[in-house]
């Protein structure tokens, strides 16, 4: 099966790298020609354009920074869509938008899969990330062999759009966790606690989390580069707020999170790293919430192995 991959950025480039590393017949495309050249040097083929990729590939995957970017690419792909072709959308996007575009793809006899990822760029780089997939079961079975190359755990979430809805929810939770960790670490620093001890206290407690075990290390090392920028976080939590508004759920924490992120972007730049939110508290207190011995980059040391489907309890 020939696979096309469009979008070789922070996440997409790592997912495409897993496909190439594991012997997939891969065609790639990105507006950044240097990224395409890097993949060509490793054995992939340059795609030329989204439309031409659909013509030569059985499956075309998109992993793009915004719903608008995805719309522009899929619009170019649509004339070449036909029975037997599959579009897989791995971007974090609006569920209503992915349903709209999927309907256009399906109307041309092709299939569509809504399949965003979760778990951080360091796990995308090793094929150990998690993947949600929204589509009919028959299509899911067709693409599962591809998904299990890119991800360790693959969850079939239901119809198209359900995966994007769940992904936005998980990013909302991760962002809330990051903000509370920033506050917790700053308060412990102000109270005179040793920060290495504080880190371990959280890690072995009921307060631990994936965000703590990864991003707290980058905060404490002073690096604060999680490879995920505030504009992307703002997009994701904005999408979550949109879901709440669409279903008339009055939220209290979400608007405050959007306000905090807006302030962070105003202070440090639209595309500042999300972990730089800690700087707001450091500036307010005059403290440096750092400690020696913590890593400046996240590395996934789990051995790479073929993924598998995760089945919910029923």
Short mmCIF file of C-alpha atoms in Angstrom, two decimals:
data_model
loop_
_atom_site.label_atom_id
_atom_site.label_comp_id
_atom_site.label_asym_id
_atom_site.label_seq_id
_atom_site.Cartn_x
_atom_site.Cartn_y
_atom_site.Cartn_z
CA UNK A 1 0.00 0.00 0.00
CA UNK A 2 1.43 3.38 -1.03
CA UNK A 3 0.93 6.07 1.62
CA UNK A 4 1.07 9.82 1.11
CA UNK A 5 1.80 12.16 4.02
CA UNK A 6 1.05 15.90 3.84
CA UNK A 7 2.41 18.10 6.65
CA UNK A 8 5.91 17.37 7.93
CA UNK A 9 5.94 19.73 10.91
CA UNK A 10 6.60 19.02 14.60
CA UNK A 11 4.17 16.11 14.82
CA UNK A 12 3.59 15.15 11.19
CA UNK A 13 7.28 14.81 10.44
CA UNK A 14 7.70 12.36 13.29
CA UNK A 15 4.65 10.29 12.34
CA UNK A 16 5.82 10.17 8.73
CA UNK A 17 9.27 9.22 10.01
CA UNK A 18 7.83 6.17 11.77
CA UNK A 19 6.18 5.06 8.53
CA UNK A 20 9.41 5.48 6.57
CA UNK A 21 11.56 3.83 9.25
CA UNK A 22 9.32 0.78 9.16
CA UNK A 23 9.42 0.24 5.41
CA UNK A 24 6.24 1.98 4.24
CA UNK A 25 6.17 3.00 0.57
CA UNK A 26 5.94 6.71 1.37
CA UNK A 27 5.26 9.88 -0.63
CA UNK A 28 5.53 13.22 1.20
CA UNK A 29 4.53 16.85 0.70
CA UNK A 30 5.05 20.06 2.66
CA UNK A 31 5.22 23.75 1.79
CA UNK A 32 8.71 23.69 3.33
CA UNK A 33 10.79 22.15 0.56
CA UNK A 34 13.71 21.49 2.93
CA UNK A 35 11.54 19.13 4.97
CA UNK A 36 10.55 17.26 1.81
CA UNK A 37 14.20 17.05 0.74
CA UNK A 38 15.12 15.55 4.09
CA UNK A 39 12.60 12.75 3.59
CA UNK A 40 13.69 12.22 0.00
CA UNK A 41 17.25 11.76 1.23
CA UNK A 42 16.00 8.92 3.43
CA UNK A 43 14.12 7.15 0.65
CA UNK A 44 10.69 8.78 0.43
CA UNK A 45 9.33 10.27 -2.79
CA UNK A 46 8.33 13.92 -3.13
CA UNK A 47 4.63 14.27 -3.82
CA UNK A 48 4.62 17.40 -5.98
CA UNK A 49 1.11 18.45 -4.94
CA UNK A 50 -1.81 17.18 -2.83
CA UNK A 51 -3.82 16.37 -5.97
CA UNK A 52 -1.04 14.32 -7.58
CA UNK A 53 -0.50 12.43 -4.33
CA UNK A 54 -4.10 11.21 -4.33
CA UNK A 55 -3.60 9.92 -7.85
CA UNK A 56 -0.54 7.80 -6.99
CA UNK A 57 -1.29 6.82 -3.37
CA UNK A 58 -3.84 4.45 -1.85
CA UNK A 59 -3.96 6.47 1.36
CA UNK A 60 -3.22 10.16 1.93
CA UNK A 61 -2.64 11.40 5.48
CA UNK A 62 -2.85 15.06 6.46
CA UNK A 63 -1.32 16.53 9.63
CA UNK A 64 -1.70 20.30 9.46
CA UNK A 65 -1.70 23.24 11.89
CA UNK A 66 -5.28 24.52 11.47
CA UNK A 67 -8.73 23.71 10.09
CA UNK A 68 -8.16 26.35 7.40
CA UNK A 69 -4.96 24.66 6.24
CA UNK A 70 -6.71 21.31 6.11
CA UNK A 71 -9.59 22.76 4.11
CA UNK A 72 -7.16 24.23 1.57
CA UNK A 73 -5.33 20.91 1.12
CA UNK A 74 -8.42 18.70 0.94
CA UNK A 75 -10.00 21.08 -1.58
CA UNK A 76 -7.02 20.38 -3.84
CA UNK A 77 -7.33 16.63 -3.24
CA UNK A 78 -11.06 16.25 -3.85
CA UNK A 79 -11.09 16.11 -7.69
CA UNK A 80 -8.78 13.07 -7.58
CA UNK A 81 -10.71 11.23 -4.85
CA UNK A 82 -12.29 8.01 -6.10
CA UNK A 83 -13.38 4.55 -4.89
CA UNK A 84 -10.54 2.73 -3.16
CA UNK A 85 -8.83 5.91 -1.94
CA UNK A 86 -8.63 6.80 1.77
CA UNK A 87 -8.08 10.20 3.40
CA UNK A 88 -6.76 10.09 6.99
CA UNK A 89 -6.90 13.36 8.96
CA UNK A 90 -4.37 13.37 11.83
CA UNK A 91 -4.56 17.10 12.62
CA UNK A 92 -6.17 18.40 15.79
CA UNK A 93 -9.20 20.07 14.27
CA UNK A 94 -12.86 20.94 14.66
CA UNK A 95 -15.13 17.90 14.59
CA UNK A 96 -17.78 19.68 12.50
CA UNK A 97 -15.15 20.64 9.93
CA UNK A 98 -13.71 17.13 9.65
CA UNK A 99 -17.23 15.75 9.21
CA UNK A 100 -17.91 18.28 6.45
CA UNK A 101 -14.74 17.47 4.54
CA UNK A 102 -15.18 13.73 5.11
CA UNK A 103 -18.68 13.90 3.61
CA UNK A 104 -17.20 15.43 0.46
CA UNK A 105 -14.54 12.73 0.27
CA UNK A 106 -17.08 9.94 0.82
CA UNK A 107 -19.44 11.43 -1.79
CA UNK A 108 -16.72 10.71 -4.36
CA UNK A 109 -16.62 7.04 -3.36
CA UNK A 110 -13.50 7.28 -1.19
CA UNK A 111 -13.22 6.66 2.57
CA UNK A 112 -12.25 9.03 5.38
CA UNK A 113 -10.76 8.57 8.85
CA UNK A 114 -10.58 11.15 11.64
CA UNK A 115 -7.42 10.08 13.53
CA UNK A 116 -5.60 12.64 15.72
CA UNK A 117 -2.78 11.64 18.07
CA UNK A 118 -2.04 12.23 21.75
CA UNK A 119 1.06 11.78 23.87
CA UNK A 120 3.66 14.37 22.90
CA UNK A 121 6.17 14.89 20.11
CA UNK A 122 8.77 12.68 21.82
CA UNK A 123 6.41 9.69 21.57
CA UNK A 124 5.36 10.55 18.04
CA UNK A 125 9.05 10.29 17.18
CA UNK A 126 9.29 6.68 18.35
CA UNK A 127 5.94 5.30 17.22
CA UNK A 128 4.76 5.05 20.82
CA UNK A 129 2.08 7.74 20.69
CA UNK A 130 -1.66 7.06 21.09
CA UNK A 131 -4.10 7.46 18.19
CA UNK A 132 -7.87 7.95 18.15
CA UNK A 133 -9.72 6.89 15.00
CA UNK A 134 -13.25 7.90 14.03
CA UNK A 135 -14.79 6.11 11.03
CA UNK A 136 -16.89 3.08 10.19
CA UNK A 137 -15.52 -0.24 11.38
CA UNK A 138 -14.71 -1.55 7.90
CA UNK A 139 -12.55 1.47 7.14
CA UNK A 140 -10.89 1.23 10.55
CA UNK A 141 -9.88 -2.36 9.83
CA UNK A 142 -8.35 -1.26 6.51
CA UNK A 143 -6.18 1.46 8.08
CA UNK A 144 -5.32 -0.26 11.37
CA UNK A 145 -2.06 -1.73 9.96
CA UNK A 146 -0.92 1.84 9.13
CA UNK A 147 -2.03 3.26 12.47
CA UNK A 148 -0.19 0.58 14.45
CA UNK A 149 3.08 1.60 12.79
CA UNK A 150 2.67 5.20 13.95
CA UNK A 151 1.11 4.54 17.36
CA UNK A 152 1.35 2.12 20.28
CA UNK A 153 -2.31 2.35 21.31
CA UNK A 154 -5.11 2.82 18.76
CA UNK A 155 -8.69 3.47 19.88
CA UNK A 156 -11.67 3.22 17.52
CA UNK A 157 -13.87 6.02 18.87
CA UNK A 158 -16.97 5.65 16.67
CA UNK A 159 -18.15 7.75 13.75
CA UNK A 160 -16.11 10.44 11.99
CA UNK A 161 -15.74 13.46 14.27
CA UNK A 162 -15.70 11.53 17.54
CA UNK A 163 -11.91 11.24 17.50
CA UNK A 164 -11.42 14.99 17.03
CA UNK A 165 -13.93 15.71 19.79
CA UNK A 166 -12.07 13.46 22.22
CA UNK A 167 -8.67 14.81 21.19
CA UNK A 168 -9.70 18.40 21.87
CA UNK A 169 -10.99 17.29 25.27
CA UNK A 170 -7.67 15.64 26.18
CA UNK A 171 -5.70 18.73 25.13
CA UNK A 172 -7.99 20.84 27.31
CA UNK A 173 -7.26 18.58 30.27
CA UNK A 174 -3.51 18.64 29.60
CA UNK A 175 -3.52 22.44 29.46
CA UNK A 176 -5.47 22.71 32.71
CA UNK A 177 -2.96 20.35 34.29
CA UNK A 178 -0.03 22.44 33.01
CA UNK A 179 -1.50 25.59 34.51
CA UNK A 180 -2.11 24.00 37.91
CA UNK A 181 1.41 22.53 37.91
CA UNK A 182 2.86 25.97 37.23
CA UNK A 183 1.02 27.28 40.26
CA UNK A 184 1.90 24.28 42.44
CA UNK A 185 5.62 24.40 41.64
CA UNK A 186 5.76 28.16 42.20
CA UNK A 187 4.00 27.94 45.55
CA UNK A 188 6.34 25.16 46.71
CA UNK A 189 9.36 27.24 45.62
CA UNK A 190 8.00 30.22 47.54
CA UNK A 191 7.47 28.01 50.60
CA UNK A 192 11.13 26.98 50.53
CA UNK A 193 10.64 23.37 49.44
CA UNK A 194 13.41 21.58 47.55
CA UNK A 195 12.21 21.34 43.95
CA UNK A 196 13.62 17.88 43.23
CA UNK A 197 11.83 16.60 46.31
CA UNK A 198 8.68 18.44 45.22
CA UNK A 199 8.85 16.77 41.81
CA UNK A 200 9.13 13.30 43.38
CA UNK A 201 6.36 14.07 45.89
CA UNK A 202 3.99 14.85 43.05
CA UNK A 203 5.14 11.87 40.98
CA UNK A 204 4.36 9.30 43.69
CA UNK A 205 1.07 10.93 44.69
CA UNK A 206 -2.54 11.10 43.61
CA UNK A 207 -1.64 14.42 41.99
CA UNK A 208 0.69 12.97 39.39
CA UNK A 209 -0.04 12.90 35.67
CA UNK A 210 1.49 12.51 32.24
CA UNK A 211 1.94 16.29 32.05
CA UNK A 212 3.79 16.35 35.36
CA UNK A 213 6.09 13.46 34.48
CA UNK A 214 7.04 15.16 31.22
CA UNK A 215 6.57 18.93 31.21
CA UNK A 216 7.43 19.58 34.86
CA UNK A 217 10.93 18.34 34.05
CA UNK A 218 11.28 20.92 31.27
CA UNK A 219 9.98 23.66 33.53
CA UNK A 220 12.44 22.79 36.30
CA UNK A 221 15.39 22.46 33.92
CA UNK A 222 14.65 25.98 32.68
CA UNK A 223 14.38 24.86 29.07
CA UNK A 224 10.57 25.16 28.74
CA UNK A 225 10.66 23.88 25.14
CA UNK A 226 7.99 21.16 24.87
CA UNK A 227 7.75 21.54 21.10
CA UNK A 228 4.18 22.82 21.39
CA UNK A 229 3.39 26.50 21.03
CA UNK A 230 0.82 28.73 22.69
CA UNK A 231 -1.04 29.43 19.46
CA UNK A 232 -1.69 25.71 19.02
CA UNK A 233 -2.80 25.37 22.64
CA UNK A 234 -5.07 28.38 22.25
CA UNK A 235 -6.59 26.81 19.13
CA UNK A 236 -7.24 23.52 20.94
CA UNK A 237 -8.83 24.92 24.07
CA UNK A 238 -10.83 27.30 21.88
CA UNK A 239 -12.17 24.27 20.02
CA UNK A 240 -13.13 22.70 23.35
CA UNK A 241 -14.96 25.88 24.35
CA UNK A 242 -16.76 25.78 20.99
CA UNK A 243 -17.97 22.24 21.73
CA UNK A 244 -19.26 23.39 25.11
CA UNK A 245 -21.01 26.39 23.56
CA UNK A 246 -22.51 24.21 20.83
CA UNK A 247 -24.08 21.99 23.48
CA UNK A 248 -25.04 24.80 25.89
CA UNK A 249 -22.68 23.72 28.68
CA UNK A 250 -21.73 26.71 30.88
CA UNK A 251 -18.02 26.39 31.70
CA UNK A 252 -16.12 28.32 34.37
CA UNK A 253 -12.52 27.11 34.11
CA UNK A 254 -12.24 27.12 30.30
CA UNK A 255 -12.76 30.90 29.83
CA UNK A 256 -10.13 31.58 32.51
CA UNK A 257 -7.65 29.28 30.75
CA UNK A 258 -8.22 31.13 27.48
CA UNK A 259 -7.61 34.42 29.31
CA UNK A 260 -4.35 33.13 30.85
CA UNK A 261 -3.10 31.89 27.48
CA UNK A 262 -4.03 35.18 25.82
CA UNK A 263 -1.96 37.01 28.42
CA UNK A 264 0.93 34.59 27.89
CA UNK A 265 0.84 35.22 24.15
CA UNK A 266 0.75 38.98 24.72
CA UNK A 267 3.82 38.79 26.96
CA UNK A 268 5.97 36.20 25.20
CA UNK A 269 4.68 36.03 21.64
CA UNK A 270 1.95 34.22 19.73
CA UNK A 271 4.16 31.18 19.16
CA UNK A 272 5.91 31.04 22.51
CA UNK A 273 6.30 27.57 24.00
CA UNK A 274 3.34 26.60 26.18
CA UNK A 275 5.59 25.82 29.17
CA UNK A 276 6.64 29.48 29.22
CA UNK A 277 3.38 30.12 31.10
CA UNK A 278 5.48 29.51 34.23
CA UNK A 279 7.26 32.79 33.46
CA UNK A 280 4.11 34.75 34.36
CA UNK A 281 4.39 33.47 37.93
CA UNK A 282 8.16 33.85 38.07
CA UNK A 283 7.79 37.50 37.08
CA UNK A 284 5.04 38.06 39.64
CA UNK A 285 7.05 36.51 42.50
CA UNK A 286 10.65 37.22 41.53
CA UNK A 287 11.40 33.50 41.85
CA UNK A 288 13.24 31.15 39.51
CA UNK A 289 11.28 27.89 39.51
CA UNK A 290 14.21 25.72 38.46
CA UNK A 291 16.40 22.99 39.88
CA UNK A 292 19.57 21.20 38.75
CA UNK A 293 19.53 17.69 37.33
CA UNK A 294 16.40 17.85 35.19
CA UNK A 295 16.56 17.13 31.43
CA UNK A 296 16.37 19.88 28.83
CA UNK A 297 14.61 17.63 26.29
CA UNK A 298 12.04 14.86 26.48
CA UNK A 299 13.24 11.48 25.28
CA UNK A 300 11.01 8.43 24.90
CA UNK A 301 13.11 5.51 26.13
CA UNK A 302 10.41 2.88 25.62
CA UNK A 303 11.46 0.38 22.93
CA UNK A 304 9.56 0.78 19.69
CA UNK A 305 7.12 -2.02 18.98
CA UNK A 306 4.10 -2.55 16.78
CA UNK A 307 0.96 -1.01 18.23
CA UNK A 308 -2.42 -2.60 18.85
CA UNK A 309 -6.07 -1.67 19.11
CA UNK A 310 -7.36 -0.64 22.53
CA UNK A 311 -10.89 -1.86 23.19
CA UNK A 312 -13.13 0.03 25.69
CA UNK A 313 -14.74 -1.82 28.56
CA UNK A 314 -18.37 -2.58 27.80
#
